[in-house]
mmCIF file of C-alpha atoms and ligand atoms in Angstrom:
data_model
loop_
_atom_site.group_PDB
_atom_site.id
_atom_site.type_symbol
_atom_site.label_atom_id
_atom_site.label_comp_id
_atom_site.label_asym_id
_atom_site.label_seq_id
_atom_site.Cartn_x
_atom_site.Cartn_y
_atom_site.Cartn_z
ATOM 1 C CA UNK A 27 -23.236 -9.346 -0.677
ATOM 2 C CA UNK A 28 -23.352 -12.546 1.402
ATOM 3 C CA UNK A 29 -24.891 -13.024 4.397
ATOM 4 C CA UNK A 30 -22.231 -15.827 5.720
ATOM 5 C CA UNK A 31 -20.262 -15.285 8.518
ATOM 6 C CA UNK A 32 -17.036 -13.752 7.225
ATOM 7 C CA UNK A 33 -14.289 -13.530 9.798
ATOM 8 C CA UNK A 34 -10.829 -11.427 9.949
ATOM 9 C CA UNK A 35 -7.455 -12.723 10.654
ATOM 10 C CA UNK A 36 -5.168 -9.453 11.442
ATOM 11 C CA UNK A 37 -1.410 -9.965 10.672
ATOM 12 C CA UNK A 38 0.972 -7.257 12.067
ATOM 13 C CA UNK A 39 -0.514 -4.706 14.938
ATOM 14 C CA UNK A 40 1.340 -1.193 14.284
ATOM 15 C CA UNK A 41 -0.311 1.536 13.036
ATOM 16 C CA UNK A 42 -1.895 0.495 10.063
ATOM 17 C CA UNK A 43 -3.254 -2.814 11.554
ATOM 18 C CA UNK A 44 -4.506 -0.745 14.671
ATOM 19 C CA UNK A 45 -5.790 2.412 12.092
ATOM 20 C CA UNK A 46 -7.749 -0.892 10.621
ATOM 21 C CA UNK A 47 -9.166 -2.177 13.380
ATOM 22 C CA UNK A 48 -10.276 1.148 14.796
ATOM 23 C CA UNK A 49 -11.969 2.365 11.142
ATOM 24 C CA UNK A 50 -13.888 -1.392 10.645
ATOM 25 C CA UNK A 51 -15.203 -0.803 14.322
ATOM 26 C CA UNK A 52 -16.309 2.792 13.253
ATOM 27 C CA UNK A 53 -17.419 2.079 9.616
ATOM 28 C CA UNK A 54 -18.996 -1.826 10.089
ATOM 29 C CA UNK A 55 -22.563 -0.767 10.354
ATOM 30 C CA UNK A 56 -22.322 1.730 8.208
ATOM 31 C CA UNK A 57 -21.088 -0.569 5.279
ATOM 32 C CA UNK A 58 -23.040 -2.826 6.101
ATOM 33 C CA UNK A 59 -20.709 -5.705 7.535
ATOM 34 C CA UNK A 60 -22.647 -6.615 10.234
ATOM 35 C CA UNK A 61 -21.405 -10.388 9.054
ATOM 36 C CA UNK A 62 -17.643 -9.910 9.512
ATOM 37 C CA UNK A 63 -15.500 -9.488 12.358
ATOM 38 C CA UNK A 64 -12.484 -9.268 13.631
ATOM 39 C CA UNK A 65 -11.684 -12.843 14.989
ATOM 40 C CA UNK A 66 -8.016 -12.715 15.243
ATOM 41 C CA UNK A 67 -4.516 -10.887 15.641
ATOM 42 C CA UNK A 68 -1.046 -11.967 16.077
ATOM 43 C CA UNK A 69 1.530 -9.502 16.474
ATOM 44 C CA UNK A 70 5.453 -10.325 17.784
ATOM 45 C CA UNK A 71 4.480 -7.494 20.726
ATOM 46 C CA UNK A 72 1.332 -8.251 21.505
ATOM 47 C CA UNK A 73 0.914 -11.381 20.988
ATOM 48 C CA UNK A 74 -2.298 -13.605 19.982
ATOM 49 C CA UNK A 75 -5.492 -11.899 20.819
ATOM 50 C CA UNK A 76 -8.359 -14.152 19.372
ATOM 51 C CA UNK A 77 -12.095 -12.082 19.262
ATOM 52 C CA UNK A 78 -10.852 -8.965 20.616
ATOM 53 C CA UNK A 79 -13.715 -6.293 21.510
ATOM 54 C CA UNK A 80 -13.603 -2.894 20.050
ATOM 55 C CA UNK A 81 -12.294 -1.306 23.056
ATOM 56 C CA UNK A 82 -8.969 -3.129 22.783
ATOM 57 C CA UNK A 83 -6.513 -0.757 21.906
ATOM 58 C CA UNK A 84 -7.032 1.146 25.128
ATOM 59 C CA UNK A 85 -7.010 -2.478 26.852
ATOM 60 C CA UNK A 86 -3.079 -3.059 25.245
ATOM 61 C CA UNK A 87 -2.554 0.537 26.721
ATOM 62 C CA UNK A 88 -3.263 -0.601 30.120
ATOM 63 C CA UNK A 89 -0.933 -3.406 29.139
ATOM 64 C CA UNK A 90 -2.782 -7.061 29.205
ATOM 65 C CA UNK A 91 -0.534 -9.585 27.674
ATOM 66 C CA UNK A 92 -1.433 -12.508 25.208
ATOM 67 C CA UNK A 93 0.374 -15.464 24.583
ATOM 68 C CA UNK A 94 2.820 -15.524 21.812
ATOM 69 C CA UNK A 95 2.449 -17.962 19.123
ATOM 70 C CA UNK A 96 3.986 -18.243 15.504
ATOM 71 C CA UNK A 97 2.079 -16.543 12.998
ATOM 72 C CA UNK A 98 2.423 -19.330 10.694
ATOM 73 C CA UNK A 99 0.732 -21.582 13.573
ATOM 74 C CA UNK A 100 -1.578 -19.185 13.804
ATOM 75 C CA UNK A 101 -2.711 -18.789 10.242
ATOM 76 C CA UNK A 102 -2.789 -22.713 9.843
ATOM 77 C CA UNK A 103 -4.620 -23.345 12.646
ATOM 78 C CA UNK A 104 -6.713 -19.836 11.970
ATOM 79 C CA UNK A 105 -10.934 -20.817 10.992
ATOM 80 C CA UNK A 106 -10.712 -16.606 9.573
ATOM 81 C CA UNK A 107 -11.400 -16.739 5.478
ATOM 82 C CA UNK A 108 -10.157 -13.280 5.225
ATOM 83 C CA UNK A 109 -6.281 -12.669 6.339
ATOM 84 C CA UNK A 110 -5.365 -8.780 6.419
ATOM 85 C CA UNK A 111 -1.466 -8.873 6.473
ATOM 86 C CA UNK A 112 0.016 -5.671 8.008
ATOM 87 C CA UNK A 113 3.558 -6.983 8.717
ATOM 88 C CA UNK A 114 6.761 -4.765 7.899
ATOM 89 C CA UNK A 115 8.365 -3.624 4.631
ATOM 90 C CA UNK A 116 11.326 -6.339 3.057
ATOM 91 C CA UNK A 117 11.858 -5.217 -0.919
ATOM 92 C CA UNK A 118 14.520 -7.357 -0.560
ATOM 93 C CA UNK A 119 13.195 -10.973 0.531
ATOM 94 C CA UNK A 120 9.394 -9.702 0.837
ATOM 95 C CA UNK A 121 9.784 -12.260 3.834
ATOM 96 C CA UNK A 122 8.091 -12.544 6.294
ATOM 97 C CA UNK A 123 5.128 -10.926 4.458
ATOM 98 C CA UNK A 124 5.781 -13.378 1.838
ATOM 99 C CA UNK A 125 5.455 -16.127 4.085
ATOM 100 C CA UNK A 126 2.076 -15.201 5.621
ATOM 101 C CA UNK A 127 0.661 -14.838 2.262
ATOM 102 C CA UNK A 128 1.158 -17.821 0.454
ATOM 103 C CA UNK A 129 -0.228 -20.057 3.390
ATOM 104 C CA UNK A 130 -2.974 -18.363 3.321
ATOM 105 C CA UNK A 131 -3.613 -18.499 -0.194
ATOM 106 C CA UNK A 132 -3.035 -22.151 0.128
ATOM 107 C CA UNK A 133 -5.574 -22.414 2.810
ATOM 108 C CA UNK A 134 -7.686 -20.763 0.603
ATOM 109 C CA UNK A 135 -8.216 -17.329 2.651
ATOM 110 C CA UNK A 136 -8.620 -13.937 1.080
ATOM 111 C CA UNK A 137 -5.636 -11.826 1.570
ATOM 112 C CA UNK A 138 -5.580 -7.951 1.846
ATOM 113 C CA UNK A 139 -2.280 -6.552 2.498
ATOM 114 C CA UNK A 140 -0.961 -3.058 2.723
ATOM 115 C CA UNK A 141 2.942 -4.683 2.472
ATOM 116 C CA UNK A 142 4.567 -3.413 -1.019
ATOM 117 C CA UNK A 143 7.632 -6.096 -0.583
ATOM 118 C CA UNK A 144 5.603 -8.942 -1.598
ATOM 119 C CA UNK A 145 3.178 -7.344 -4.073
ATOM 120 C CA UNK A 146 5.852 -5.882 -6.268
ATOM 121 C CA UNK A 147 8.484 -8.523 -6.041
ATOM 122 C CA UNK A 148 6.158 -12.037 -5.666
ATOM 123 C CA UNK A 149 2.628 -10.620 -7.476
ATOM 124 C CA UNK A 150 2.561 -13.032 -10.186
ATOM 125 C CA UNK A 151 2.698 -15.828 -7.848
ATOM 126 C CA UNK A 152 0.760 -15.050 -5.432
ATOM 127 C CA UNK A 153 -1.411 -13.516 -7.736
ATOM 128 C CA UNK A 154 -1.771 -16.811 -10.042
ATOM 129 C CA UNK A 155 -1.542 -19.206 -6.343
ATOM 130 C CA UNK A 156 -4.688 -16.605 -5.421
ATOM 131 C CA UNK A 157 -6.392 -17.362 -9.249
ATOM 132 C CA UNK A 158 -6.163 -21.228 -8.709
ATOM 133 C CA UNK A 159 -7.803 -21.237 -4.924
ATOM 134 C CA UNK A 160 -10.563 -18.746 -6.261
ATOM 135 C CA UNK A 161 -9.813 -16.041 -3.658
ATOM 136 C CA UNK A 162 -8.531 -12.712 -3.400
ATOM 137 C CA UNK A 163 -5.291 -11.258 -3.554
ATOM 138 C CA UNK A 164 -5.685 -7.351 -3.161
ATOM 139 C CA UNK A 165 -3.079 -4.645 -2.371
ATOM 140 C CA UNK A 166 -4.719 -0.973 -2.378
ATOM 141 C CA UNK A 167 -3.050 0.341 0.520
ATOM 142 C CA UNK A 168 0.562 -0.264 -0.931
ATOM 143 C CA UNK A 169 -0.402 2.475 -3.913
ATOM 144 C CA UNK A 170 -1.775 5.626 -2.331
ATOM 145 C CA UNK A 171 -2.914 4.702 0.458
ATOM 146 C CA UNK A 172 -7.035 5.175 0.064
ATOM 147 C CA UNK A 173 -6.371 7.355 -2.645
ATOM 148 C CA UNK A 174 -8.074 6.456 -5.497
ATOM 149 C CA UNK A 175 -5.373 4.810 -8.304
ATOM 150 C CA UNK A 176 -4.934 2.022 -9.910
ATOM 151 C CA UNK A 177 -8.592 1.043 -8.862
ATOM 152 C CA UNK A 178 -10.362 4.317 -10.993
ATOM 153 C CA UNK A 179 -9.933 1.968 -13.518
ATOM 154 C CA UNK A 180 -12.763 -0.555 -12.277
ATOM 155 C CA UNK A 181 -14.541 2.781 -12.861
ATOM 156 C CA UNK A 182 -13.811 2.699 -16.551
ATOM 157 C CA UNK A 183 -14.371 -0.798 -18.226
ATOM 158 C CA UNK A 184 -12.828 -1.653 -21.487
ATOM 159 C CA UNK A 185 -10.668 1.974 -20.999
ATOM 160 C CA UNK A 186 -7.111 0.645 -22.366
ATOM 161 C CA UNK A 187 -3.988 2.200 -20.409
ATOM 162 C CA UNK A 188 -1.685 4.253 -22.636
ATOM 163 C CA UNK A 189 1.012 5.208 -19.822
ATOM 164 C CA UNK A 190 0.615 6.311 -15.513
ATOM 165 C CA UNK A 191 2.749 8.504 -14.189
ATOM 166 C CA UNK A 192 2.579 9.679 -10.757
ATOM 167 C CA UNK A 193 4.296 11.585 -7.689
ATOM 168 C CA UNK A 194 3.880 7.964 -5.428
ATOM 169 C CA UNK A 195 5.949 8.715 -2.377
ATOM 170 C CA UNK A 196 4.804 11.811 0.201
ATOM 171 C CA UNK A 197 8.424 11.848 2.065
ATOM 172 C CA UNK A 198 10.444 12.870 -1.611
ATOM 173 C CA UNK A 199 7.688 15.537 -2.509
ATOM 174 C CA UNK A 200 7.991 16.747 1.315
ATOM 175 C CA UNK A 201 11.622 17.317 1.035
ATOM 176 C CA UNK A 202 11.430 18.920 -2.741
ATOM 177 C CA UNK A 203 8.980 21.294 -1.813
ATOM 178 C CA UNK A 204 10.318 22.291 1.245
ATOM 179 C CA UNK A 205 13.533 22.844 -0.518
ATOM 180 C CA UNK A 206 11.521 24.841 -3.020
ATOM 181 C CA UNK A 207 10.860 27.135 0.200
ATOM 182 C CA UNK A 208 14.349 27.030 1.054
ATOM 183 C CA UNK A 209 14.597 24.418 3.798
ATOM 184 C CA UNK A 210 17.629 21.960 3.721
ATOM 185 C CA UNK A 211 17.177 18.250 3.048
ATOM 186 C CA UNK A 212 17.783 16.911 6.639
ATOM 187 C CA UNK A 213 15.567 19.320 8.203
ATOM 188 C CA UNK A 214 12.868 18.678 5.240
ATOM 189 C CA UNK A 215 13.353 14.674 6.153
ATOM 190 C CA UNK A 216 12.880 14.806 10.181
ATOM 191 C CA UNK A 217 9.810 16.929 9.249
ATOM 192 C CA UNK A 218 8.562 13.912 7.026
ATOM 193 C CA UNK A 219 9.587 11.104 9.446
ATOM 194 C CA UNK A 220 7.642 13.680 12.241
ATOM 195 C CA UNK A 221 4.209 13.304 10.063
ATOM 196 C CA UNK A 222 4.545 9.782 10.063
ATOM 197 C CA UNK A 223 5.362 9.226 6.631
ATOM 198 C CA UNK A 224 8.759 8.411 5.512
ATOM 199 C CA UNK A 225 9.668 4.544 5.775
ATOM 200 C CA UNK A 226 11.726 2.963 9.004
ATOM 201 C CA UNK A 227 14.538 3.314 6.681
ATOM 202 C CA UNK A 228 14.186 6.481 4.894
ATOM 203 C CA UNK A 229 16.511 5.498 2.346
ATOM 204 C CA UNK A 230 13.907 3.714 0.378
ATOM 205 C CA UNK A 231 11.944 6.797 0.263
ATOM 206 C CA UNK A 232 14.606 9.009 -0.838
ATOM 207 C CA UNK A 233 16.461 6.761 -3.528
ATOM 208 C CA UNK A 234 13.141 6.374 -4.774
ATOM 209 C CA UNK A 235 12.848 2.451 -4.162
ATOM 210 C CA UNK A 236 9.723 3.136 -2.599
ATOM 211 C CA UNK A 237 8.306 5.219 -5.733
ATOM 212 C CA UNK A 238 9.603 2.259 -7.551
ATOM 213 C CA UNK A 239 7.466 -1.039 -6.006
ATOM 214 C CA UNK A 240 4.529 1.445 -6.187
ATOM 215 C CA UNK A 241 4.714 1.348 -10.242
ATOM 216 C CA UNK A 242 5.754 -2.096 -10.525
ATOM 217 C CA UNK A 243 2.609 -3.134 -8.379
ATOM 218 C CA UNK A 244 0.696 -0.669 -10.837
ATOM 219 C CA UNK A 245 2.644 -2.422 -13.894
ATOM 220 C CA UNK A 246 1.611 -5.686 -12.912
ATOM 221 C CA UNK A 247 -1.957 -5.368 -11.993
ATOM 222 C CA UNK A 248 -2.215 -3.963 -15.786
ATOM 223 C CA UNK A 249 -0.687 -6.769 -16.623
ATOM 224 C CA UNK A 250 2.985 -5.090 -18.176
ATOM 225 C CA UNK A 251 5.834 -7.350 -17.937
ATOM 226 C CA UNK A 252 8.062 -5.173 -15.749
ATOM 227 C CA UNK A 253 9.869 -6.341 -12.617
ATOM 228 C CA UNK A 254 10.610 -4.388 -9.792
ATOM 229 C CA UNK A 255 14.204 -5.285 -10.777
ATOM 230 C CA UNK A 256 13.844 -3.688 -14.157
ATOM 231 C CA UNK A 257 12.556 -0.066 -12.833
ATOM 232 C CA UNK A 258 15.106 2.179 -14.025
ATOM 233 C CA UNK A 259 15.646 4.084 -10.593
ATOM 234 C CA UNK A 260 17.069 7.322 -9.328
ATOM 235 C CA UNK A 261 16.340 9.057 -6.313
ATOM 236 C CA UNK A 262 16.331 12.673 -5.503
ATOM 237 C CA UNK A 263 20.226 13.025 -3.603
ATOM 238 C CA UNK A 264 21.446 15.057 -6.261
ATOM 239 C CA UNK A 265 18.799 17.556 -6.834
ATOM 240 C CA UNK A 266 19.536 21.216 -6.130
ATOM 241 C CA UNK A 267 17.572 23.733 -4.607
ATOM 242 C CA UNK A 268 17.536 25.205 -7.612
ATOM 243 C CA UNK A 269 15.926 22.797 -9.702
ATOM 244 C CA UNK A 270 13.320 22.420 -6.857
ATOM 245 C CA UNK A 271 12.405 25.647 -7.026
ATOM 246 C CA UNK A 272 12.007 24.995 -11.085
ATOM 247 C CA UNK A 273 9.634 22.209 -10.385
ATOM 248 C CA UNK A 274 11.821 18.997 -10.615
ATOM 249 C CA UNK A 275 9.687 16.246 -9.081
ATOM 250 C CA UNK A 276 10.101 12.813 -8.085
ATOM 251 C CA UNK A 277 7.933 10.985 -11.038
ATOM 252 C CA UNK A 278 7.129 7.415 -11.277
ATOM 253 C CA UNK A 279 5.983 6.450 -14.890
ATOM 254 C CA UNK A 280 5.342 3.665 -16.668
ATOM 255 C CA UNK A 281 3.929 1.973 -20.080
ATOM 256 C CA UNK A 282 4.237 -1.242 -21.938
ATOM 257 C CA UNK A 283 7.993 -1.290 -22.730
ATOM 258 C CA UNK A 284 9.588 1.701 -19.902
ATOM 259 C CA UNK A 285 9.607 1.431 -16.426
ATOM 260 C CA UNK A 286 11.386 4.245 -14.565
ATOM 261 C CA UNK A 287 11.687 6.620 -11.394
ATOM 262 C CA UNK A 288 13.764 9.467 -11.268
ATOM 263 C CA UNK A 289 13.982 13.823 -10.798
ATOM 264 C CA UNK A 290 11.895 15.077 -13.751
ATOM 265 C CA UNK A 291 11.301 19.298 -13.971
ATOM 266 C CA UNK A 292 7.914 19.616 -14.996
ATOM 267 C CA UNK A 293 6.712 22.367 -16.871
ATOM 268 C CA UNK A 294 4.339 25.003 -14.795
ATOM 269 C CA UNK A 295 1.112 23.834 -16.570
ATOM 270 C CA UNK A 296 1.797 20.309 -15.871
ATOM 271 C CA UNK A 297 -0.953 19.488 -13.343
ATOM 272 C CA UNK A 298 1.870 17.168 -11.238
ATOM 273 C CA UNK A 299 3.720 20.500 -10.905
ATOM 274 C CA UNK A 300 0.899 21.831 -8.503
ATOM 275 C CA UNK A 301 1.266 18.628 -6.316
ATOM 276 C CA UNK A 302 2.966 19.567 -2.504
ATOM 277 C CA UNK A 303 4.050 18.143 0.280
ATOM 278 C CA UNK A 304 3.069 14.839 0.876
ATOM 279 C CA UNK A 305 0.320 14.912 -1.761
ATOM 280 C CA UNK A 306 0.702 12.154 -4.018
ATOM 281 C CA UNK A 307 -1.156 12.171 -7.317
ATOM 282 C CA UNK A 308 -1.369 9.895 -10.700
ATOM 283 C CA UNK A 309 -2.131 10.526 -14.076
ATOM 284 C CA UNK A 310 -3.646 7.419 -16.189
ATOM 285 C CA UNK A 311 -3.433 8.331 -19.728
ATOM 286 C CA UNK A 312 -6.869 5.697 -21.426
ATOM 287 C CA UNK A 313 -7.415 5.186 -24.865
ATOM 288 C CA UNK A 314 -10.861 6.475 -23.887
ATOM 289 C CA UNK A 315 -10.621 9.314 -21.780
ATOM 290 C CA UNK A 316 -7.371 10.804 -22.157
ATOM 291 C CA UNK A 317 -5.649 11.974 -19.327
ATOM 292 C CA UNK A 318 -7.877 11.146 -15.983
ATOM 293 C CA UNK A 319 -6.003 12.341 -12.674
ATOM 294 C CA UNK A 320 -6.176 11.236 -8.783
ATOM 295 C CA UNK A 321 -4.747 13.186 -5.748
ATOM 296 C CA UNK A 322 -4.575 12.775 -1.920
ATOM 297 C CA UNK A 323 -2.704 11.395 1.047
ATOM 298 C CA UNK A 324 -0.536 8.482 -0.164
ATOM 299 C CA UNK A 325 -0.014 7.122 3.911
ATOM 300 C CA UNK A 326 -1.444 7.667 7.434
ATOM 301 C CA UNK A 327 -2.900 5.694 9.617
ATOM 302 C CA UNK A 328 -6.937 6.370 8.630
ATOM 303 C CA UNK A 329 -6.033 6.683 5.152
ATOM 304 C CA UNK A 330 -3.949 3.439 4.561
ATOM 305 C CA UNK A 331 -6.890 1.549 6.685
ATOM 306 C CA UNK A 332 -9.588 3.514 4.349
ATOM 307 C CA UNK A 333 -7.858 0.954 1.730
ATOM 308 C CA UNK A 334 -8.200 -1.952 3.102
ATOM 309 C CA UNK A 335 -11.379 -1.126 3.986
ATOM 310 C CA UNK A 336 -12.128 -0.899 -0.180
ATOM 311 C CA UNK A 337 -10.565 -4.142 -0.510
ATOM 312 C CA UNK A 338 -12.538 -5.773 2.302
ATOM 313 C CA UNK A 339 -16.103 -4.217 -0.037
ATOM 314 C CA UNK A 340 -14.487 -5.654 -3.284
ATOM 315 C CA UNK A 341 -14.300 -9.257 -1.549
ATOM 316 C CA UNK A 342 -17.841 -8.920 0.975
ATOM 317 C CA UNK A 343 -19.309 -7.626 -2.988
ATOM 318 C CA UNK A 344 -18.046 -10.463 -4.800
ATOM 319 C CA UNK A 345 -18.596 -13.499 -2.310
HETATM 320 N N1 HSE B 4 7.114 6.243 2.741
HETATM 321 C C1 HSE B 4 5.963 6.333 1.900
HETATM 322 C C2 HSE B 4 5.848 7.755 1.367
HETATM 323 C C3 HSE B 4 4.744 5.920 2.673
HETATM 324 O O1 HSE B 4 6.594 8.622 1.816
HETATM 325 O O2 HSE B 4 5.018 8.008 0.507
HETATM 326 C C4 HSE B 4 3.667 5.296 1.898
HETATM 327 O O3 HSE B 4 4.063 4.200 1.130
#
């Protein structure tokens, strides 16, 4: 790992970029990253908050306020190498996630983000903009959270990826189980939206738009040729109580030439049929190892910053 002074731009100061900034404080000397800091936020509420101390949460509590300043101003004028952008969902535009990353690319800054808009619909780009500056482009926390995923495979080297398939959004398996135990779907949804999980607009969750940028990121960090565009998508409106209670579950699968999400009924020794509540799990199906699974929390606020706390080790490991 290098010694050099590493230092942290923070985009985007909601939960996960506060979950972040409380779990590096926590976790620094444990991991080691004595060398890094936190150097910088900008936030729309809070404003621009440049070397913040560790107690500054409770400070925003009590109110202080920081200048505003335009986060692009702030990321050209920024001296951080690493930018961690925590901005809100767009799976339309990806803006202004979008935005934020490809300057810093450009600058030639790492980039961690947790934002799903811009990794499903603009990875190749950024991706290939992220290739030519010789940084890092890294998106755990937009597939199961902290969760081990995509990234068992850096476990496996040379293992070739048949198919994934995967229960990748908490709110739909929420609402199907709870509908398995006879709750309606409204009732089921508030209770999601109360745990913190389902989306500001819940619809993406439960027309399974979420489900589907999760396996389009997946598809294109294994290097498939699906677009988000091209996932075959269907969420979980129509299913009945019925076929909840016979184990139809919100699956996201993909391989080489299918991309899909939609209602599948499982059969009762499919491990993915054990998977409740907001559990999400994955299957990656290796030319080595067969079937190797993953489950745990696919959101929260520790458990999203757990991830980009992996992606901050894989670049401090590799610079
Ligand atoms: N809305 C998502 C879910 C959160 O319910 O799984 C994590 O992407």
């Amino acid at each position: 790992m290098s010694s050099e002074q590493s230092r942290i731009l923070i985009i985007g100061f909601g939960t996960v970029g506060q979950g972040f900034f409380e779990l590096f404080a926590r976790k620094r000397k444990a991991l080691g990253l004595d060398n890094v800091s936190i150097s910088e936020i900008v936030d729309m509420k809070y404003g621009h908050i440049t070397n913040p101390t560790d107690d500054l949460i409770n400070q925003l509590k009590a109110g202080p306020t920081f200048p505003k300043k335009d986060v692009m101003t702030v990321i050209k004028e920024s001296d951080a190498n690493i930018v961690c952008e925590f901005t809100w969902l767009n799976l339309k535009t990806a803006e202004p996630a979008y935005s934020h990353i490809r300057e810093s690319l450009e600058m030639g800054k790492h980039v961690i983000t947790t934002n799903k808009g811009p990794s499903a619909l603009k990875y190749r780009e950024l991706m290939d903009l992220a290739n030519r500056k010789k940084v890092k482009f890294l998106m755990k926390g937009t597939v199961m959270a902290g969760t081990p995923s995509y990234n068992l495979l850096d476990l496996l080297p040379g293992a070739e990826v048949k198919s994934v398939r995967g229960i990748m959004n908490g709110t739909t398996n929420y609402i199907l189980t709870s509908m398995e135990q006879g709750k309606n779907f409204d009732v089921a949804l508030k209770e999601a939206q109360d745990l913190g999980y389902a989306e500001a607009d819940p619809t993406n969750d439960v027309d399974g738009l979420d489900a589907a940028s999760k396996i389009t990121i997946i598809s294109h960090i294994l290097g498939w040729k699906h677009e988000f565009s091209d996932v075959n998508i269907e969420g979980i409106r129509k299913v009945t109580p019925e076929q909840a209670r016979d184990k139809t579950k919100l699956i996201a699968y993909a391989d080489k030439s299918k991309i899909y999400v939609r209602p599948t009924k499982l059969s009762k020794d499919d491990i993915l049929s054990g998977v409740t509540g907001v559990t999400n799990a994955i299957e990656i199906d290796t030319d080595t190892m067969g079937k190797v699974y993953s489950m745990g929390p696919g959101a929260g606020r520790t458990q999203t910053a757990q991830a980009a706390i992996t992606d901050l080790m894989t670049i401090m490991k590799n610079s």
